Short mmCIF file of C-alpha atoms in Angstrom, two decimals:
data_model
loop_
_atom_site.label_atom_id
_atom_site.label_comp_id
_atom_site.label_asym_id
_atom_site.label_seq_id
_atom_site.Cartn_x
_atom_site.Cartn_y
_atom_site.Cartn_z
CA MET A 1 153.46 33.29 118.60
CA LYS A 2 150.42 31.39 117.38
CA LEU A 3 149.10 31.32 120.93
CA LEU A 4 149.37 35.11 121.19
CA SER A 5 147.56 35.56 117.88
CA LEU A 6 144.78 33.23 118.98
CA LEU A 7 144.45 35.07 122.29
CA SER A 8 144.21 38.41 120.49
CA LEU A 9 141.45 37.11 118.22
CA VAL A 10 139.45 35.93 121.24
CA LEU A 11 139.94 39.10 123.33
CA LEU A 12 139.28 41.59 120.52
CA PRO A 13 135.49 40.94 120.19
CA LEU A 14 135.17 40.86 123.97
CA GLY A 15 136.90 44.24 124.25
CA ALA A 16 134.69 45.75 121.57
CA LEU A 17 131.61 44.39 123.32
CA ALA A 18 132.77 45.85 126.63
CA ALA A 19 133.38 49.25 125.01
CA LYS A 20 129.92 49.13 123.53
CA LYS A 21 128.35 48.37 126.91
CA ALA A 22 130.34 51.03 128.79
CA PRO A 23 128.68 54.41 129.34
CA GLY A 24 131.48 56.23 127.59
CA GLY A 25 131.05 54.09 124.48
CA LYS A 26 127.34 54.93 124.44
CA PHE A 27 128.09 58.66 124.53
CA TRP A 28 130.54 58.49 121.62
CA GLY A 29 128.08 56.46 119.59
CA PHE A 30 125.45 59.18 119.89
CA GLN A 31 128.07 61.91 119.49
CA SER A 32 129.03 60.46 116.10
CA LYS A 33 125.37 60.64 115.08
CA ALA A 34 125.17 64.23 116.31
CA LEU A 35 128.16 65.18 114.16
CA GLN A 36 126.22 63.93 111.14
CA SER A 37 122.88 65.49 112.07
CA SER A 38 121.98 67.43 115.18
CA PRO A 39 119.67 67.32 117.07
CA VAL A 40 119.84 63.52 117.05
CA LYS A 41 116.55 62.04 115.87
CA LEU A 42 115.38 59.41 118.37
CA ASN A 43 112.80 56.64 118.56
CA ASP A 44 111.54 54.55 121.46
CA ALA A 45 114.58 52.26 121.48
CA SER A 46 117.26 54.93 121.07
CA TYR A 47 115.54 57.16 123.67
CA GLU A 48 115.61 54.31 126.16
CA GLU A 49 119.24 53.59 125.39
CA LEU A 50 120.26 57.25 125.67
CA THR A 51 118.47 57.99 128.93
CA THR A 52 119.04 54.74 130.85
CA ALA A 53 121.43 55.02 133.81
CA PRO A 54 124.34 54.89 134.33
CA ARG A 55 125.14 58.04 132.35
CA ASP A 56 128.45 59.87 132.39
CA TYR A 57 126.97 62.56 130.12
CA SER A 58 124.00 64.94 129.97
CA ALA A 59 121.14 64.53 127.51
CA VAL A 60 118.72 67.29 126.53
CA ILE A 61 115.71 65.92 124.63
CA LEU A 62 112.77 67.68 123.03
CA LEU A 63 109.56 65.64 123.00
CA THR A 64 107.38 67.06 120.27
CA ALA A 65 104.74 66.32 117.63
CA VAL A 66 105.47 68.30 114.49
CA GLU A 67 103.28 66.46 112.00
CA ALA A 68 100.20 68.41 110.93
CA ARG A 69 97.85 65.55 111.82
CA PHE A 70 98.64 66.06 115.52
CA GLY A 71 97.58 69.74 115.39
CA CYS A 72 100.46 71.07 117.51
CA GLN A 73 101.11 74.57 116.17
CA LEU A 74 103.54 75.35 118.99
CA CYS A 75 105.59 72.26 118.11
CA ARG A 76 105.99 73.40 114.52
CA GLU A 77 106.86 76.96 115.55
CA PHE A 78 109.53 75.88 118.04
CA GLN A 79 111.19 73.16 115.93
CA PRO A 80 113.43 75.54 113.89
CA GLU A 81 114.65 77.14 117.14
CA TRP A 82 115.44 73.72 118.61
CA ASP A 83 117.38 72.82 115.46
CA ILE A 84 119.47 75.97 116.02
CA VAL A 85 120.22 74.81 119.60
CA GLY A 86 121.31 71.36 118.41
CA LYS A 87 123.45 72.58 115.52
CA SER A 88 125.04 75.29 117.67
CA TRP A 89 126.01 72.75 120.32
CA VAL A 90 127.67 70.40 117.84
CA LYS A 91 129.40 73.27 116.04
CA GLY A 92 130.89 74.58 119.29
CA ASP A 93 131.66 71.17 120.83
CA ARG A 94 132.72 68.79 118.06
CA GLN A 95 135.15 67.02 120.39
CA GLY A 96 132.42 66.28 122.95
CA ALA A 97 134.21 68.14 125.75
CA THR A 98 130.92 69.14 127.44
CA ARG A 99 129.64 65.54 127.25
CA THR A 100 126.18 66.80 126.36
CA LEU A 101 123.85 65.39 123.71
CA VAL A 102 120.88 67.17 122.13
CA GLY A 103 118.10 65.05 120.69
CA THR A 104 114.51 65.09 119.45
CA LEU A 105 111.80 62.47 119.98
CA ASP A 106 108.74 62.96 117.83
CA PHE A 107 105.41 61.46 118.85
CA ALA A 108 105.25 59.60 115.54
CA ASP A 109 108.48 57.75 116.44
CA GLY A 110 108.01 57.49 120.21
CA LYS A 111 104.38 56.77 121.04
CA ASN A 112 105.36 54.19 123.67
CA THR A 113 107.65 56.71 125.39
CA PHE A 114 104.91 59.35 125.46
CA GLN A 115 102.52 56.82 126.99
CA LYS A 116 105.12 55.67 129.49
CA LEU A 117 105.75 59.27 130.59
CA MET A 118 101.96 59.94 130.57
CA LEU A 119 102.42 63.10 128.51
CA GLN A 120 99.24 64.90 127.53
CA THR A 121 100.83 67.98 125.94
CA ALA A 122 103.77 68.84 123.74
CA PRO A 123 106.35 70.17 123.31
CA ILE A 124 108.37 69.65 126.48
CA ILE A 125 112.12 69.47 127.10
CA LEU A 126 113.69 66.87 129.41
CA LEU A 127 117.23 67.36 130.66
CA PHE A 128 118.91 64.20 131.99
CA PRO A 129 121.93 65.00 134.21
CA PRO A 130 124.87 62.60 134.48
CA THR A 131 124.64 59.88 137.15
CA THR A 132 128.35 59.03 137.19
CA GLY A 133 131.56 60.97 136.73
CA PRO A 134 132.09 64.73 137.05
CA GLY A 135 128.93 66.70 137.80
CA ALA A 136 126.93 63.56 138.62
CA LYS A 137 123.69 63.94 140.55
CA ALA A 138 122.22 61.43 142.94
CA ASP A 139 118.72 62.04 141.55
CA ALA A 140 118.56 60.48 138.11
CA GLN A 141 115.14 62.01 137.33
CA PRO A 142 115.08 64.42 134.37
CA ILE A 143 114.50 68.17 134.76
CA ARG A 144 111.41 69.27 132.84
CA TYR A 145 110.76 72.47 130.89
CA ASP A 146 107.14 73.25 129.93
CA PHE A 147 106.15 75.85 127.35
CA THR A 148 103.60 77.64 129.52
CA THR A 149 104.17 81.07 127.97
CA GLY A 150 104.01 80.14 124.29
CA PRO A 151 106.81 79.69 121.74
CA ARG A 152 110.37 80.41 122.79
CA THR A 153 113.53 81.27 120.87
CA ALA A 154 116.83 79.42 120.95
CA GLU A 155 118.37 82.30 122.93
CA GLN A 156 115.64 81.97 125.57
CA ILE A 157 115.96 78.19 125.96
CA TYR A 158 119.75 78.13 125.97
CA PRO A 159 120.27 79.73 129.44
CA TRP A 160 117.90 77.20 130.99
CA ILE A 161 119.91 74.34 129.50
CA THR A 162 123.32 75.65 130.55
CA ARG A 163 122.06 76.46 134.05
CA HIS A 164 121.34 72.77 134.71
CA LEU A 165 124.52 71.37 133.18
CA PRO A 166 127.78 70.69 135.06
CA GLU A 167 130.09 73.68 135.36
CA GLY A 168 132.43 74.36 132.49
CA PRO A 169 132.64 76.21 129.16
CA GLN A 170 129.51 75.99 127.02
CA PRO A 171 129.34 76.55 123.26
CA PRO A 172 127.55 79.74 122.16
CA ILE A 173 124.43 79.97 120.02
CA TYR A 174 125.11 80.27 116.30
CA ARG A 175 122.06 81.63 114.53
CA PRO A 176 122.48 81.16 110.77
CA PHE A 177 122.39 84.24 108.60
CA ASN A 178 118.95 84.81 107.10
CA TYR A 179 119.73 85.11 103.40
CA MET A 180 116.03 85.14 102.49
CA ARG A 181 115.51 88.25 104.60
CA LEU A 182 118.49 89.89 102.89
CA VAL A 183 117.00 89.09 99.47
CA VAL A 184 113.56 90.41 100.47
CA VAL A 185 114.93 93.64 101.99
CA THR A 186 117.22 94.24 99.00
CA THR A 187 114.36 93.65 96.56
CA ILE A 188 112.07 96.05 98.46
CA LEU A 189 114.76 98.74 98.61
CA LEU A 190 115.57 98.43 94.91
CA GLY A 191 111.87 98.50 94.05
CA ALA A 192 111.32 101.58 96.22
CA ILE A 193 114.31 103.39 94.66
CA SER A 194 113.09 102.52 91.16
CA PHE A 195 109.55 103.68 91.95
CA LEU A 196 110.75 106.96 93.45
CA SER A 197 113.09 107.68 90.54
CA ILE A 198 110.27 107.15 88.04
CA ALA A 199 107.52 108.85 90.05
CA ALA A 200 109.65 111.78 91.29
CA PRO A 201 108.63 114.17 88.46
CA TYR A 202 104.97 113.59 89.35
CA LEU A 203 105.30 113.40 93.14
CA LEU A 204 107.57 116.40 93.77
CA PRO A 205 105.06 119.04 92.59
CA LEU A 206 102.44 117.38 94.77
CA ILE A 207 104.71 117.24 97.82
CA GLN A 208 105.81 120.85 97.32
CA ASN A 209 102.24 122.14 96.96
CA ARG A 210 101.62 124.60 99.79
CA ASN A 211 97.85 124.42 99.45
CA LEU A 212 97.90 120.64 99.96
CA TRP A 213 99.93 120.91 103.16
CA ALA A 214 97.75 123.78 104.36
CA ALA A 215 94.62 121.64 103.85
CA ILE A 216 96.18 118.66 105.66
CA SER A 217 97.29 120.87 108.54
CA LEU A 218 93.86 122.45 108.78
CA ILE A 219 92.11 119.08 108.87
CA ILE A 220 94.43 117.83 111.62
CA ILE A 221 93.96 121.01 113.66
CA LEU A 222 90.16 120.86 113.35
CA LEU A 223 90.15 117.16 114.24
CA PHE A 224 92.12 117.55 117.43
CA THR A 225 90.62 120.84 118.62
CA SER A 226 87.15 119.31 118.35
CA GLY A 227 87.96 116.59 120.92
CA HIS A 228 89.13 113.59 118.89
CA MET A 229 91.78 112.55 121.45
CA PHE A 230 89.26 112.94 124.29
CA ASN A 231 87.08 110.33 122.59
CA HIS A 232 89.96 107.86 122.24
CA ILE A 233 91.18 108.32 125.81
CA ARG A 234 87.72 108.07 127.40
CA ASN A 235 86.28 105.60 124.84
CA VAL A 236 83.04 107.59 124.68
CA PRO A 237 79.85 106.31 122.97
CA TYR A 238 78.91 107.60 119.54
CA VAL A 239 75.39 108.70 120.59
CA THR A 240 73.15 108.13 123.63
CA PRO A 241 69.36 107.72 123.96
CA ASP A 242 67.42 110.76 125.12
CA GLY A 243 64.80 108.76 127.05
CA LYS A 244 62.03 109.65 124.55
CA GLY A 245 62.80 107.11 121.86
CA GLY A 246 65.35 109.32 120.11
CA VAL A 247 69.07 109.97 120.42
CA GLN A 248 71.17 112.75 121.91
CA TYR A 249 73.82 114.43 119.78
CA PHE A 250 75.17 116.61 122.58
CA VAL A 251 75.52 116.02 126.31
CA GLY A 252 75.90 118.68 128.97
CA GLY A 253 79.06 119.21 130.99
CA PHE A 254 82.66 119.76 129.94
CA SER A 255 83.69 116.29 131.13
CA ASN A 256 81.13 114.52 128.89
CA GLN A 257 81.23 114.14 125.15
CA LEU A 258 79.87 111.96 122.33
CA GLY A 259 81.51 110.74 119.16
CA LEU A 260 78.96 112.36 116.86
CA GLU A 261 79.21 115.58 118.87
CA THR A 262 82.92 115.78 118.04
CA GLN A 263 82.22 115.36 114.32
CA ILE A 264 79.52 118.07 114.35
CA VAL A 265 81.80 120.52 116.17
CA ALA A 266 84.64 119.73 113.73
CA ALA A 267 82.26 120.43 110.81
CA ILE A 268 81.25 123.78 112.36
CA TYR A 269 84.91 124.75 112.78
CA GLY A 270 85.58 123.64 109.19
CA VAL A 271 82.79 125.79 107.73
CA LEU A 272 83.90 128.81 109.77
CA SER A 273 87.51 128.31 108.63
CA PHE A 274 86.52 127.95 104.99
CA ALA A 275 84.34 131.09 105.19
CA THR A 276 87.21 133.06 106.73
CA ILE A 277 89.66 131.84 104.06
CA ALA A 278 87.19 132.70 101.29
CA LEU A 279 86.68 136.24 102.63
CA ALA A 280 90.41 136.78 103.06
CA LEU A 281 91.72 135.20 99.86
CA ARG A 282 89.05 134.45 97.29
CA VAL A 283 86.78 137.49 97.43
CA PRO A 284 89.56 140.14 97.01
CA ARG A 285 90.66 138.42 93.79
CA MET A 286 87.30 138.85 92.11
CA THR A 287 87.36 141.36 89.30
CA SER A 288 83.70 142.40 89.60
CA SER A 289 82.83 144.68 92.51
CA ASN A 290 79.21 143.49 92.44
CA GLN A 291 80.32 139.88 92.82
CA GLN A 292 82.58 140.90 95.67
CA GLN A 293 79.69 142.58 97.52
CA VAL A 294 77.44 139.57 97.03
CA MET A 295 80.10 137.11 98.23
CA VAL A 296 80.90 139.27 101.25
CA PHE A 297 77.24 139.13 102.29
CA VAL A 298 77.00 135.39 101.54
CA TRP A 299 80.09 134.39 103.48
CA GLY A 300 79.29 136.86 106.23
CA ALA A 301 75.85 135.28 106.61
CA VAL A 302 77.42 131.80 106.70
CA MET A 303 79.83 132.89 109.42
CA PHE A 304 77.05 134.56 111.41
CA GLY A 305 74.77 131.52 111.22
CA MET A 306 77.47 128.95 112.00
CA TYR A 307 78.82 131.01 114.89
CA GLY A 308 75.29 131.29 116.28
CA PHE A 309 74.93 127.51 116.08
CA LEU A 310 78.32 127.10 117.79
CA MET A 311 77.19 129.34 120.64
CA ARG A 312 74.02 127.24 120.94
CA VAL A 313 76.11 124.08 121.26
CA PHE A 314 78.27 125.79 123.86
CA LYS A 315 75.11 126.71 125.83
CA ILE A 316 74.16 123.00 125.85
CA LYS A 317 77.57 122.16 127.31
CA ASN A 318 77.39 125.04 129.81
CA GLY A 319 73.80 125.73 130.81
CA GLY A 320 74.65 129.00 132.55
CA TYR A 321 76.09 130.67 129.42
CA PRO A 322 73.91 133.79 128.86
CA PHE A 323 74.64 134.78 125.27
CA ARG A 324 73.13 133.70 121.98
CA LEU A 325 72.84 134.76 118.36
CA PRO A 326 69.66 134.48 116.30
CA PRO A 327 68.15 132.36 114.96
CA PHE A 328 69.43 129.75 117.49
#
């Protein structure tokens, strides 16, 4: 009996040491760390231990440099997404059925590894496939993912990871609920409702004012009928030199136009519209017949002069137009 007890005491440390050295024991050691905090934070020593063959598991490692002194904006932007990948994997595979580990090696903790791999940029992702057991690959070299198109989301990285892992069920992505966004949206909605309820007595008469909407509609109509969209589509210049040291306000041809030309034509249309509205609405409401006669002549003269100027502009655009009105 004493001999058996002595034998057990001798064999027990040897068995524990053998379990520690075995690939499976290495996986469960890192898996226990992942259950506490995922992705597993690595340094030079733990990276070497995790990635050294033989491996009966897969390891997906982000090599990054998140500290501000390294100036890697992309690293800092992608780190929260990588944390979602690591936490999602542990949440969906707590028993380690996929035999996949997710880790992070920061430059501050793994300078020797960065130098050994001759890395000049960050971040990059290295996926180490298993070298023994199910899904093992003869080539033990890691598969590399470079961020050539800028920052990526967890949902964009995840298919690349699962595509290079052995076949089998993979845990889904669990993106945590954004409570801060909920608070911000709720606060904005409540603020908007409060503002509208207080300002409604002052805003409703303004919104229901027909003259205001008529003025807005008229401005929009004048803006677009004068060629505003043509300027945006063709990206026309504002003015052009006339070859004599001055500038041209109008250019000939219906397929040519200047920015200032559009504004002048819109102003002409605006004056003609205002004169027409004044003759139709304002003048008939005047109580004095003498004032009415005077205003009819005034607004009639304005319309005559502005229409003559409009015809002159049209003759510039179309040189063969034969008509004109004095004094233009």
